[in-house]
Amino acid sequence: TFGFDLRSSGINPFAARAGGVQPKRMIVIAMMLSGGIAGLVGLVEVFEIEKFRPNQIQGLGFAGIGVALLGRNHPLGMAGAALLFAFLDISSGILQSTQTASREIVTIMQGIVLLAAVVAYEIVRRVREREEARATAEALAEGVAAGPAQTVQRRSTRTSPTDSDATASPLRAGPRPFPVFPPG
């Protein structure tokens, strides 16, 4: 149940609170666990060379945010993004040793990959939003064209009292955080 409580606190803290979960407490627990795991990973690095060097972990914050963004916070996506970033990081050492390119070229490549991913995600979001608006406009136009008599007849042919207009709608995506208007 810990995983369910943690997930519900992250997705909708108000619903989690209504379900008896304290969202702020779950956030603190999640931060402590993730900090502890990060500390254990750092401990392995320190024990490997028996002293701590600050430049040894330089850039890991950027890489972590980039991996999470590129993987869209999905475990498999983040694994693929981590492999890509690791490949680029290892390639930078090879490129430096052969004096083909500097480390900054790899950082620029990582930035370009992240920028391309963000742009692609935004384009996909806008296309989905436009398709949803078009489907909503068509559903509304169909209801207006049918007239009030046919709408009443359609409502009276429901199979059970739990049917509603929301379940009969072609859009079953759930509530939107903001109104979507059909393209003008």
PDB file of C-alpha atoms in Angstrom:
ATOM      1  CA  THR A   1       0.000   0.000   0.000  1.00  0.00           C
ATOM      2  CA  PHE A   2       3.000   2.332   0.370  1.00  0.00           C
ATOM      3  CA  GLY A   3       3.423   2.512  -3.402  1.00  0.00           C
ATOM      4  CA  PHE A   4      -0.260   3.236  -3.915  1.00  0.00           C
ATOM      5  CA  ASP A   5      -0.232   5.943  -1.243  1.00  0.00           C
ATOM      6  CA  LEU A   6       2.893   7.498  -2.750  1.00  0.00           C
ATOM      7  CA  ARG A   7       1.450   7.450  -6.241  1.00  0.00           C
ATOM      8  CA  SER A   8      -1.905   8.855  -5.180  1.00  0.00           C
ATOM      9  CA  SER A   9      -0.167  11.640  -3.266  1.00  0.00           C
ATOM     10  CA  GLY A  10       1.807  12.578  -6.347  1.00  0.00           C
ATOM     11  CA  ILE A  11      -1.047  12.399  -8.831  1.00  0.00           C
ATOM     12  CA  ASN A  12      -3.765  14.087  -6.782  1.00  0.00           C
ATOM     13  CA  PRO A  13      -2.987  15.199  -3.230  1.00  0.00           C
ATOM     14  CA  PHE A  14      -6.599  16.236  -2.606  1.00  0.00           C
ATOM     15  CA  ALA A  15      -7.923  12.784  -3.471  1.00  0.00           C
ATOM     16  CA  ALA A  16      -5.153  11.172  -1.416  1.00  0.00           C
ATOM     17  CA  ARG A  17      -6.133  13.308   1.577  1.00  0.00           C
ATOM     18  CA  ALA A  18      -9.774  12.272   1.088  1.00  0.00           C
ATOM     19  CA  GLY A  19      -8.586   8.651   1.084  1.00  0.00           C
ATOM     20  CA  GLY A  20      -6.824   9.071   4.430  1.00  0.00           C
ATOM     21  CA  VAL A  21      -3.271   9.597   3.143  1.00  0.00           C
ATOM     22  CA  GLN A  22      -1.204  12.558   4.317  1.00  0.00           C
ATOM     23  CA  PRO A  23       0.331  13.907   1.078  1.00  0.00           C
ATOM     24  CA  LYS A  24       2.936  16.137   2.757  1.00  0.00           C
ATOM     25  CA  ARG A  25       4.157  13.219   4.834  1.00  0.00           C
ATOM     26  CA  MET A  26       4.427  11.044   1.723  1.00  0.00           C
ATOM     27  CA  ILE A  27       6.422  13.763  -0.071  1.00  0.00           C
ATOM     28  CA  VAL A  28       8.875  13.956   2.826  1.00  0.00           C
ATOM     29  CA  ILE A  29       9.230  10.167   2.922  1.00  0.00           C
ATOM     30  CA  ALA A  30       9.803  10.040  -0.858  1.00  0.00           C
ATOM     31  CA  MET A  31      12.453  12.764  -0.658  1.00  0.00           C
ATOM     32  CA  MET A  32      14.214  11.021   2.218  1.00  0.00           C
ATOM     33  CA  LEU A  33      14.221   7.685   0.387  1.00  0.00           C
ATOM     34  CA  SER A  34      15.496   9.187  -2.864  1.00  0.00           C
ATOM     35  CA  GLY A  35      18.160  11.170  -1.010  1.00  0.00           C
ATOM     36  CA  GLY A  36      19.236   8.027   0.824  1.00  0.00           C
ATOM     37  CA  ILE A  37      19.509   6.063  -2.403  1.00  0.00           C
ATOM     38  CA  ALA A  38      21.487   8.881  -4.028  1.00  0.00           C
ATOM     39  CA  GLY A  39      23.772   8.927  -0.992  1.00  0.00           C
ATOM     40  CA  LEU A  40      24.366   5.185  -1.280  1.00  0.00           C
ATOM     41  CA  VAL A  41      25.286   5.586  -4.948  1.00  0.00           C
ATOM     42  CA  GLY A  42      27.706   8.370  -4.008  1.00  0.00           C
ATOM     43  CA  LEU A  43      29.109   6.195  -1.236  1.00  0.00           C
ATOM     44  CA  VAL A  44      30.043   3.537  -3.767  1.00  0.00           C
ATOM     45  CA  GLU A  45      31.907   6.173  -5.780  1.00  0.00           C
ATOM     46  CA  VAL A  46      33.766   7.415  -2.697  1.00  0.00           C
ATOM     47  CA  PHE A  47      34.731   3.898  -1.557  1.00  0.00           C
ATOM     48  CA  GLU A  48      36.018   3.098  -5.019  1.00  0.00           C
ATOM     49  CA  ILE A  49      38.737   5.772  -4.886  1.00  0.00           C
ATOM     50  CA  GLU A  50      38.803   6.157  -1.082  1.00  0.00           C
ATOM     51  CA  LYS A  51      38.337   9.927  -1.163  1.00  0.00           C
ATOM     52  CA  PHE A  52      35.777  12.393  -2.392  1.00  0.00           C
ATOM     53  CA  ARG A  53      36.562  14.651  -5.335  1.00  0.00           C
ATOM     54  CA  PRO A  54      33.896  17.277  -6.133  1.00  0.00           C
ATOM     55  CA  ASN A  55      34.613  17.252  -9.870  1.00  0.00           C
ATOM     56  CA  GLN A  56      33.856  13.533 -10.006  1.00  0.00           C
ATOM     57  CA  ILE A  57      30.095  14.148  -9.796  1.00  0.00           C
ATOM     58  CA  GLN A  58      30.020  17.360 -11.796  1.00  0.00           C
ATOM     59  CA  GLY A  59      27.144  17.513 -14.284  1.00  0.00           C
ATOM     60  CA  LEU A  60      25.132  14.632 -12.836  1.00  0.00           C
ATOM     61  CA  GLY A  61      22.249  16.951 -11.894  1.00  0.00           C
ATOM     62  CA  PHE A  62      21.900  18.119 -15.482  1.00  0.00           C
ATOM     63  CA  ALA A  63      22.159  14.552 -16.719  1.00  0.00           C
ATOM     64  CA  GLY A  64      19.516  13.362 -14.230  1.00  0.00           C
ATOM     65  CA  ILE A  65      17.047  16.064 -15.214  1.00  0.00           C
ATOM     66  CA  GLY A  66      17.763  15.434 -18.881  1.00  0.00           C
ATOM     67  CA  VAL A  67      17.261  11.686 -18.511  1.00  0.00           C
ATOM     68  CA  ALA A  68      13.957  12.178 -16.668  1.00  0.00           C
ATOM     69  CA  LEU A  69      12.760  14.693 -19.256  1.00  0.00           C
ATOM     70  CA  LEU A  70      13.814  12.615 -22.241  1.00  0.00           C
ATOM     71  CA  GLY A  71      12.347   9.433 -20.732  1.00  0.00           C
ATOM     72  CA  ARG A  72       9.092  11.218 -19.803  1.00  0.00           C
ATOM     73  CA  ASN A  73       9.365   9.893 -16.226  1.00  0.00           C
ATOM     74  CA  HIS A  74       8.742   6.335 -17.376  1.00  0.00           C
ATOM     75  CA  PRO A  75      11.200   3.662 -16.179  1.00  0.00           C
ATOM     76  CA  LEU A  76      11.860   2.186 -19.626  1.00  0.00           C
ATOM     77  CA  GLY A  77      12.109   5.601 -21.235  1.00  0.00           C
ATOM     78  CA  MET A  78      14.544   6.774 -18.581  1.00  0.00           C
ATOM     79  CA  ALA A  79      16.644   3.631 -19.042  1.00  0.00           C
ATOM     80  CA  GLY A  80      16.934   4.369 -22.762  1.00  0.00           C
ATOM     81  CA  ALA A  81      17.703   8.025 -22.124  1.00  0.00           C
ATOM     82  CA  ALA A  82      20.328   7.069 -19.527  1.00  0.00           C
ATOM     83  CA  LEU A  83      21.984   4.751 -22.049  1.00  0.00           C
ATOM     84  CA  LEU A  84      22.014   7.559 -24.625  1.00  0.00           C
ATOM     85  CA  PHE A  85      23.545  10.023 -22.175  1.00  0.00           C
ATOM     86  CA  ALA A  86      26.088   7.424 -21.023  1.00  0.00           C
ATOM     87  CA  PHE A  87      27.035   6.714 -24.638  1.00  0.00           C
ATOM     88  CA  LEU A  88      27.533  10.431 -25.281  1.00  0.00           C
ATOM     89  CA  ASP A  89      29.531  10.817 -22.071  1.00  0.00           C
ATOM     90  CA  ILE A  90      31.823   7.890 -22.886  1.00  0.00           C
ATOM     91  CA  SER A  91      32.170   9.141 -26.454  1.00  0.00           C
ATOM     92  CA  SER A  92      33.383  12.494 -25.156  1.00  0.00           C
ATOM     93  CA  GLY A  93      36.370  10.786 -23.514  1.00  0.00           C
ATOM     94  CA  ILE A  94      37.229   8.998 -26.739  1.00  0.00           C
ATOM     95  CA  LEU A  95      36.837  12.185 -28.774  1.00  0.00           C
ATOM     96  CA  GLN A  96      39.079  14.088 -26.350  1.00  0.00           C
ATOM     97  CA  SER A  97      41.788  11.441 -26.354  1.00  0.00           C
ATOM     98  CA  THR A  98      41.908  11.389 -30.154  1.00  0.00           C
ATOM     99  CA  GLN A  99      41.729  15.214 -30.175  1.00  0.00           C
ATOM    100  CA  THR A 100      38.791  15.057 -32.576  1.00  0.00           C
ATOM    101  CA  ALA A 101      36.411  17.193 -30.497  1.00  0.00           C
ATOM    102  CA  SER A 102      36.175  18.705 -27.040  1.00  0.00           C
ATOM    103  CA  ARG A 103      33.862  17.818 -24.161  1.00  0.00           C
ATOM    104  CA  GLU A 104      31.690  20.848 -24.902  1.00  0.00           C
ATOM    105  CA  ILE A 105      30.605  19.317 -28.219  1.00  0.00           C
ATOM    106  CA  VAL A 106      29.012  16.403 -26.354  1.00  0.00           C
ATOM    107  CA  THR A 107      27.281  18.808 -23.954  1.00  0.00           C
ATOM    108  CA  ILE A 108      25.908  20.702 -26.945  1.00  0.00           C
ATOM    109  CA  MET A 109      24.705  17.417 -28.457  1.00  0.00           C
ATOM    110  CA  GLN A 110      22.928  16.526 -25.203  1.00  0.00           C
ATOM    111  CA  GLY A 111      21.273  19.945 -25.193  1.00  0.00           C
ATOM    112  CA  ILE A 112      20.143  19.534 -28.798  1.00  0.00           C
ATOM    113  CA  VAL A 113      18.672  16.106 -28.021  1.00  0.00           C
ATOM    114  CA  LEU A 114      16.778  17.558 -25.035  1.00  0.00           C
ATOM    115  CA  LEU A 115      15.562  20.548 -27.035  1.00  0.00           C
ATOM    116  CA  ALA A 116      14.375  18.283 -29.862  1.00  0.00           C
ATOM    117  CA  ALA A 117      12.555  16.058 -27.361  1.00  0.00           C
ATOM    118  CA  VAL A 118      10.812  19.005 -25.704  1.00  0.00           C
ATOM    119  CA  VAL A 119       9.738  20.404 -29.080  1.00  0.00           C
ATOM    120  CA  ALA A 120       8.492  16.978 -30.213  1.00  0.00           C
ATOM    121  CA  TYR A 121       6.509  16.492 -26.978  1.00  0.00           C
ATOM    122  CA  GLU A 122       4.922  19.919 -27.387  1.00  0.00           C
ATOM    123  CA  ILE A 123       3.975  19.236 -31.013  1.00  0.00           C
ATOM    124  CA  VAL A 124       2.382  15.917 -30.040  1.00  0.00           C
ATOM    125  CA  ARG A 125       0.476  17.608 -27.205  1.00  0.00           C
ATOM    126  CA  ARG A 126      -0.849  20.307 -29.517  1.00  0.00           C
ATOM    127  CA  VAL A 127      -1.897  17.803 -32.192  1.00  0.00           C
ATOM    128  CA  ARG A 128      -3.753  15.713 -29.590  1.00  0.00           C
ATOM    129  CA  GLU A 129      -5.412  18.828 -28.218  1.00  0.00           C
ATOM    130  CA  ARG A 130      -6.482  19.912 -31.702  1.00  0.00           C
ATOM    131  CA  GLU A 131      -7.891  16.452 -32.466  1.00  0.00           C
ATOM    132  CA  GLU A 132      -9.783  16.467 -29.171  1.00  0.00           C
ATOM    133  CA  ALA A 133     -11.203  19.917 -29.918  1.00  0.00           C
ATOM    134  CA  ARG A 134     -12.238  18.794 -33.407  1.00  0.00           C
ATOM    135  CA  ALA A 135     -13.956  15.680 -32.027  1.00  0.00           C
ATOM    136  CA  THR A 136     -15.732  17.772 -29.399  1.00  0.00           C
ATOM    137  CA  ALA A 137     -16.897  20.274 -32.020  1.00  0.00           C
ATOM    138  CA  GLU A 138     -18.190  17.441 -34.218  1.00  0.00           C
ATOM    139  CA  ALA A 139     -20.016  15.852 -31.280  1.00  0.00           C
ATOM    140  CA  LEU A 140     -21.576  19.190 -30.353  1.00  0.00           C
ATOM    141  CA  ALA A 141     -22.545  19.905 -33.959  1.00  0.00           C
ATOM    142  CA  GLU A 142     -24.136  16.455 -34.224  1.00  0.00           C
ATOM    143  CA  GLY A 143     -26.167  17.120 -31.072  1.00  0.00           C
ATOM    144  CA  VAL A 144     -27.319  20.531 -32.349  1.00  0.00           C
ATOM    145  CA  ALA A 145     -28.154  19.178 -35.818  1.00  0.00           C
ATOM    146  CA  ALA A 146     -30.179  16.333 -34.317  1.00  0.00           C
ATOM    147  CA  GLY A 147     -32.535  18.778 -32.653  1.00  0.00           C
ATOM    148  CA  PRO A 148     -34.125  18.583 -29.213  1.00  0.00           C
ATOM    149  CA  ALA A 149     -36.619  15.826 -30.070  1.00  0.00           C
ATOM    150  CA  GLN A 150     -33.974  13.367 -31.236  1.00  0.00           C
ATOM    151  CA  THR A 151     -31.736  14.254 -28.295  1.00  0.00           C
ATOM    152  CA  VAL A 152     -34.555  13.395 -25.877  1.00  0.00           C
ATOM    153  CA  GLN A 153     -35.218  10.174 -27.794  1.00  0.00           C
ATOM    154  CA  ARG A 154     -31.523   9.263 -27.697  1.00  0.00           C
ATOM    155  CA  ARG A 155     -31.434   9.870 -23.938  1.00  0.00           C
ATOM    156  CA  SER A 156     -34.492   7.684 -23.368  1.00  0.00           C
ATOM    157  CA  THR A 157     -32.869   4.687 -25.097  1.00  0.00           C
ATOM    158  CA  ARG A 158     -30.175   4.233 -22.479  1.00  0.00           C
ATOM    159  CA  THR A 159     -29.602   0.660 -21.392  1.00  0.00           C
ATOM    160  CA  SER A 160     -29.071   1.347 -17.714  1.00  0.00           C
ATOM    161  CA  PRO A 161     -29.571   4.225 -15.309  1.00  0.00           C
ATOM    162  CA  THR A 162     -25.790   4.537 -14.861  1.00  0.00           C
ATOM    163  CA  ASP A 163     -25.256   5.558 -18.509  1.00  0.00           C
ATOM    164  CA  SER A 164     -24.596   9.238 -18.942  1.00  0.00           C
ATOM    165  CA  ASP A 165     -23.711  11.664 -21.677  1.00  0.00           C
ATOM    166  CA  ALA A 166     -20.068  11.508 -20.538  1.00  0.00           C
ATOM    167  CA  THR A 167     -19.840   7.767 -21.213  1.00  0.00           C
ATOM    168  CA  ALA A 168     -21.705   8.099 -24.508  1.00  0.00           C
ATOM    169  CA  SER A 169     -19.287  10.788 -25.676  1.00  0.00           C
ATOM    170  CA  PRO A 170     -16.553   9.819 -28.116  1.00  0.00           C
ATOM    171  CA  LEU A 171     -14.098  11.577 -25.801  1.00  0.00           C
ATOM    172  CA  ARG A 172     -13.318   9.536 -22.708  1.00  0.00           C
ATOM    173  CA  ALA A 173     -10.133  11.307 -21.705  1.00  0.00           C
ATOM    174  CA  GLY A 174     -11.549  12.756 -18.494  1.00  0.00           C
ATOM    175  CA  PRO A 175     -11.670  16.324 -17.264  1.00  0.00           C
ATOM    176  CA  ARG A 176      -9.238  18.854 -18.677  1.00  0.00           C
ATOM    177  CA  PRO A 177      -7.478  21.391 -16.459  1.00  0.00           C
ATOM    178  CA  PHE A 178      -8.491  24.164 -18.855  1.00  0.00           C
ATOM    179  CA  PRO A 179     -11.259  24.581 -21.441  1.00  0.00           C
ATOM    180  CA  VAL A 180     -10.499  23.436 -24.963  1.00  0.00           C
ATOM    181  CA  PHE A 181     -12.053  25.474 -27.735  1.00  0.00           C
ATOM    182  CA  PRO A 182     -12.335  24.260 -31.321  1.00  0.00           C
ATOM    183  CA  PRO A 183      -9.843  25.846 -33.710  1.00  0.00           C
ATOM    184  CA  GLY A 184     -11.195  29.082 -35.151  1.00  0.00           C
TER     185      GLY A 184
END
